[in-house]
Short mmCIF file of C-alpha atoms in Angstrom, two decimals:
data_model
loop_
_atom_site.label_atom_id
_atom_site.label_comp_id
_atom_site.label_asym_id
_atom_site.label_seq_id
_atom_site.Cartn_x
_atom_site.Cartn_y
_atom_site.Cartn_z
CA MET A 1 3.30 -21.80 7.37
CA ASP A 2 5.71 -21.68 4.52
CA THR A 3 9.37 -21.63 5.21
CA THR A 4 10.37 -19.47 2.63
CA TYR A 5 7.65 -16.84 1.56
CA VAL A 6 4.09 -15.62 2.96
CA GLY A 7 2.17 -13.19 1.04
CA PHE A 8 -1.63 -11.85 1.79
CA TYR A 9 -3.90 -8.81 1.72
CA ALA A 10 -4.66 -7.33 5.02
CA ARG A 11 -6.93 -4.60 6.08
CA PHE A 12 -5.62 -1.52 7.89
CA ASP A 13 -7.37 0.95 9.73
CA THR A 14 -6.30 4.73 10.78
CA LEU A 15 -6.71 6.29 14.23
CA SER A 16 -9.01 9.33 13.08
CA LYS A 17 -9.66 11.71 9.88
CA LYS A 18 -6.50 13.78 11.07
CA GLU A 19 -4.01 10.91 10.94
CA ALA A 20 -5.63 9.36 7.58
CA ALA A 21 -5.26 12.77 5.81
CA ALA A 22 -1.63 11.78 4.97
CA LEU A 23 -2.46 8.84 3.30
CA LEU A 24 -4.53 10.72 0.85
CA GLY A 25 -1.56 12.78 -0.09
CA ALA A 26 1.35 12.23 -2.42
CA ASP A 27 3.53 11.00 0.57
CA ASN A 28 1.82 7.81 0.55
CA LEU A 29 1.17 6.40 -2.83
CA VAL A 30 -0.26 2.96 -4.08
CA GLY A 31 2.40 0.57 -4.34
CA ASP A 32 4.40 2.50 -1.86
CA MET A 33 6.70 0.18 0.27
CA PHE A 34 5.95 0.38 4.01
CA ASP A 35 7.97 -0.88 6.76
CA ILE A 36 6.24 -2.74 9.48
CA VAL A 37 6.95 -2.00 13.08
CA PHE A 38 5.58 -2.97 16.53
CA GLU A 39 4.21 -0.43 19.02
CA THR A 40 3.12 -1.22 22.81
CA GLU A 41 0.61 0.41 24.52
CA GLU A 42 -1.17 -0.12 27.54
CA GLY A 43 0.27 -3.81 27.29
CA ASN A 44 -1.14 -4.38 23.73
CA THR A 45 1.27 -4.69 20.67
CA ILE A 46 0.18 -3.69 17.45
CA ALA A 47 1.55 -3.67 13.97
CA TRP A 48 1.82 -0.39 12.11
CA MET A 49 2.75 0.48 8.79
CA LYS A 50 5.59 3.26 8.56
CA ASN A 51 6.00 5.21 5.43
CA ARG A 52 9.50 6.04 4.03
CA PHE A 53 9.28 9.20 5.87
CA GLY A 54 9.12 7.85 9.18
CA LYS A 55 5.49 8.09 9.80
CA LEU A 56 3.26 5.61 11.29
CA VAL A 57 -0.01 5.86 8.95
CA GLY A 58 -2.07 2.67 9.37
CA PHE A 59 -2.42 -0.41 11.99
CA PHE A 60 -3.36 -3.92 11.42
CA ASP A 61 -5.78 -5.92 13.78
CA ALA A 62 -4.57 -8.28 16.55
CA LYS A 63 -4.61 -11.63 14.39
CA THR A 64 -2.49 -9.88 11.49
CA THR A 65 -0.31 -8.66 14.14
CA HIS A 66 0.49 -11.85 16.15
CA GLN A 67 1.22 -13.34 12.42
CA LEU A 68 3.79 -10.80 11.61
CA ARG A 69 5.27 -10.91 15.17
CA VAL A 70 5.63 -14.67 14.75
CA LEU A 71 7.47 -13.89 11.03
CA LYS A 72 9.67 -11.27 12.62
CA ALA A 73 10.65 -13.60 15.45
CA ARG A 74 11.93 -15.88 12.66
CA ASP A 75 14.13 -13.16 11.56
CA TRP A 76 12.04 -12.66 8.36
CA HIS A 77 11.84 -9.30 6.16
CA THR A 78 8.41 -8.04 6.43
CA GLU A 79 6.80 -5.01 4.51
CA ALA A 80 3.43 -3.83 3.42
CA LEU A 81 2.56 -2.45 -0.27
CA LEU A 82 -0.40 0.31 -0.41
CA SER A 83 -3.16 -1.65 -2.41
CA PHE A 84 -6.00 1.12 -1.55
CA MET A 85 -7.42 3.69 0.64
CA ALA A 86 -11.23 3.88 1.28
CA PHE A 87 -13.75 6.24 3.35
CA THR A 88 -16.63 4.59 5.06
CA ASP A 89 -19.52 7.02 6.72
CA ARG A 90 -21.07 4.56 8.73
CA PRO A 91 -21.11 4.81 11.84
CA GLU A 92 -20.74 8.37 11.98
CA PRO A 93 -18.27 10.36 11.44
CA GLY A 94 -16.72 7.58 9.28
CA HIS A 95 -13.33 6.48 9.26
CA TYR A 96 -10.51 5.72 6.62
CA TRP A 97 -9.18 2.37 5.96
CA GLY A 98 -7.45 0.30 3.08
CA GLU A 99 -5.64 -2.87 2.63
CA ALA A 100 -2.02 -3.42 2.29
CA ALA A 101 -0.17 -6.64 0.47
CA VAL A 102 1.73 -7.79 2.94
CA ILE A 103 4.96 -9.70 1.99
CA CYS A 104 7.25 -11.73 3.96
CA PHE A 105 10.28 -13.59 3.13
CA SER A 106 13.08 -15.37 4.85
CA PRO A 107 16.70 -13.74 4.53
CA ASP A 108 18.42 -16.42 2.45
CA GLN A 109 16.06 -15.20 -0.30
CA SER A 110 16.16 -11.70 0.17
CA GLU A 111 17.40 -10.62 -3.17
CA ILE A 112 14.82 -12.73 -5.30
CA PHE A 113 11.83 -12.11 -3.33
CA SER A 114 12.68 -8.28 -3.17
CA GLN A 115 12.86 -8.21 -6.93
CA PHE A 116 9.42 -10.15 -6.70
CA SER A 117 8.01 -7.28 -4.34
CA GLU A 118 9.00 -4.66 -6.83
CA GLY A 119 6.90 -6.09 -9.62
CA ILE A 120 3.93 -6.70 -7.48
CA ALA A 121 4.31 -2.79 -6.32
CA ASN A 122 4.54 -1.88 -10.11
CA ARG A 123 1.25 -3.87 -10.82
CA LEU A 124 -0.63 -2.10 -7.90
CA MET A 125 0.35 1.20 -8.96
CA ASP A 126 -1.74 0.31 -12.14
CA GLY A 127 -4.52 -0.67 -10.34
CA VAL A 128 -4.09 -4.36 -10.41
CA ARG A 129 -4.16 -6.71 -7.26
CA PRO A 130 -1.90 -9.83 -7.90
CA ASP A 131 -2.70 -12.81 -5.93
CA ILE A 132 -0.11 -12.96 -3.64
CA ASP A 133 -0.90 -16.00 -1.73
CA LEU A 134 1.57 -17.99 -3.66
CA GLY A 135 1.38 -21.46 -2.73
CA GLU A 136 4.28 -24.04 -3.12
CA GLN A 137 3.99 -23.91 -7.06
CA GLY A 138 3.93 -20.28 -7.28
CA ILE A 139 6.87 -19.95 -4.70
CA LYS A 140 9.10 -22.20 -7.09
CA GLN A 141 8.32 -20.09 -10.11
CA VAL A 142 9.60 -17.08 -8.37
CA ILE A 143 12.97 -18.68 -7.28
CA GLU A 144 13.47 -20.25 -10.46
CA SER A 145 12.89 -16.96 -12.44
CA GLY A 146 15.18 -15.01 -9.97
CA GLY A 147 12.42 -13.03 -8.86
CA SER A 148 10.83 -11.80 -12.41
CA TRP A 149 7.76 -14.19 -12.23
CA LEU A 150 4.65 -12.58 -11.35
CA PRO A 151 1.18 -14.18 -10.72
CA SER A 152 -1.17 -13.79 -13.54
CA LYS A 153 -4.31 -14.02 -11.12
CA SER A 154 -5.41 -11.05 -9.67
CA VAL A 155 -7.68 -10.36 -6.30
CA PRO A 156 -10.90 -8.19 -6.50
CA LEU A 157 -11.30 -5.18 -4.29
CA PRO A 158 -13.44 -6.36 -1.14
CA LYS A 159 -17.24 -6.01 -1.81
CA GLY A 160 -18.29 -2.71 -0.93
CA GLN A 161 -19.90 -1.76 2.28
CA THR A 162 -22.92 0.82 2.23
CA GLY A 163 -21.58 3.94 2.43
CA THR A 164 -18.08 3.36 1.11
CA VAL A 165 -16.03 5.07 -1.43
CA ILE A 166 -12.66 4.13 -2.81
CA MET A 167 -10.17 6.85 -2.59
CA LYS A 168 -7.20 5.85 -4.24
CA ASN A 169 -6.65 2.29 -5.87
CA SER A 170 -4.04 3.34 -8.55
CA ARG A 171 -1.30 5.85 -9.17
CA LYS A 172 -2.52 9.04 -11.19
CA ILE A 173 -0.22 10.40 -13.90
CA SER A 174 0.58 13.47 -11.67
CA GLU A 175 1.75 10.95 -8.86
CA LYS A 176 4.02 9.06 -11.33
CA PHE A 177 5.61 12.42 -12.18
CA ILE A 178 6.00 13.34 -8.49
CA GLU A 179 7.68 10.09 -8.11
CA GLN A 180 10.13 10.39 -10.82
CA GLY A 181 11.03 13.85 -9.36
CA ARG A 182 11.77 12.33 -5.91
CA LYS A 183 13.95 10.07 -7.63
CA GLY A 184 16.23 12.99 -9.45
CA ASN A 185 14.35 13.52 -12.46
CA LYS A 186 13.59 17.46 -12.53
CA GLY A 187 11.85 17.12 -15.55
CA CYS A 188 9.37 14.80 -14.43
CA TYR A 189 8.98 16.99 -11.40
CA LEU A 190 8.55 20.11 -13.44
CA ILE A 191 6.17 18.54 -15.43
CA SER A 192 4.09 16.95 -12.45
CA TRP A 193 3.78 20.46 -11.03
CA ILE A 194 2.55 22.04 -14.57
CA PHE A 195 0.10 19.20 -14.89
CA LEU A 196 -1.52 19.95 -11.39
CA ILE A 197 -1.64 23.96 -12.12
CA ALA A 198 -3.32 23.29 -15.57
CA LEU A 199 -5.85 20.88 -13.92
CA ALA A 200 -6.69 23.52 -11.02
CA GLY A 201 -6.96 26.08 -13.89
CA SER A 202 -9.50 23.94 -15.53
CA ILE A 203 -11.24 23.45 -12.69
CA VAL A 204 -12.05 26.97 -11.90
CA VAL A 205 -12.78 27.61 -15.66
CA ALA A 206 -15.36 24.99 -15.32
CA LEU A 207 -16.73 26.40 -11.97
CA LYS A 208 -17.08 29.86 -13.51
CA SER A 209 -18.71 28.56 -16.55
CA CYS A 210 -21.40 27.18 -13.88
CA ASN A 211 -21.81 30.47 -12.06
CA VAL A 212 -20.22 29.04 -8.98
CA PHE A 213 -18.13 32.25 -8.61
#
């Protein structure tokens, strides 16, 4: 394991459709940074993604949990960036799952790799999945650039399972406006609501034209 940085994509799952509903909303956007926390139940410790509102939204498997616990024991910073959300309808009643870009780094390189993480998040927002398994040369380039260097190689979405639909793998324009509103840009927040209202109105008109109502 590298002594400065580790990055990889990891699958996460949800407990049920009810818990997964939050991941489809505006509180959990592609590119969002999630804290990684550990919850123990019946003697088993599992790594969870916790969003900025303090909600646990998805959990990693035992192998990923073990790797993250080792890094945490070394006092490394660990975080997860939402890459995509999917729904698979088999076996019934189906389940929601997704992948996160897991980024971990040692405290002495915190400033550099925090900036690098922001760059990766921005690429994810645009629907691009950069290859974050950097290797020795890639880590060196990140450090030498002060965190501004980003990998040019990308990683494709996992091959689709039968009955699987990708629910979200980038940020919509409306979501970008909502996020700007949360950061204090009231104009963008207002525009996002106007956009959503207009979209809803166009859907109603389309349905009426099809004699749905």
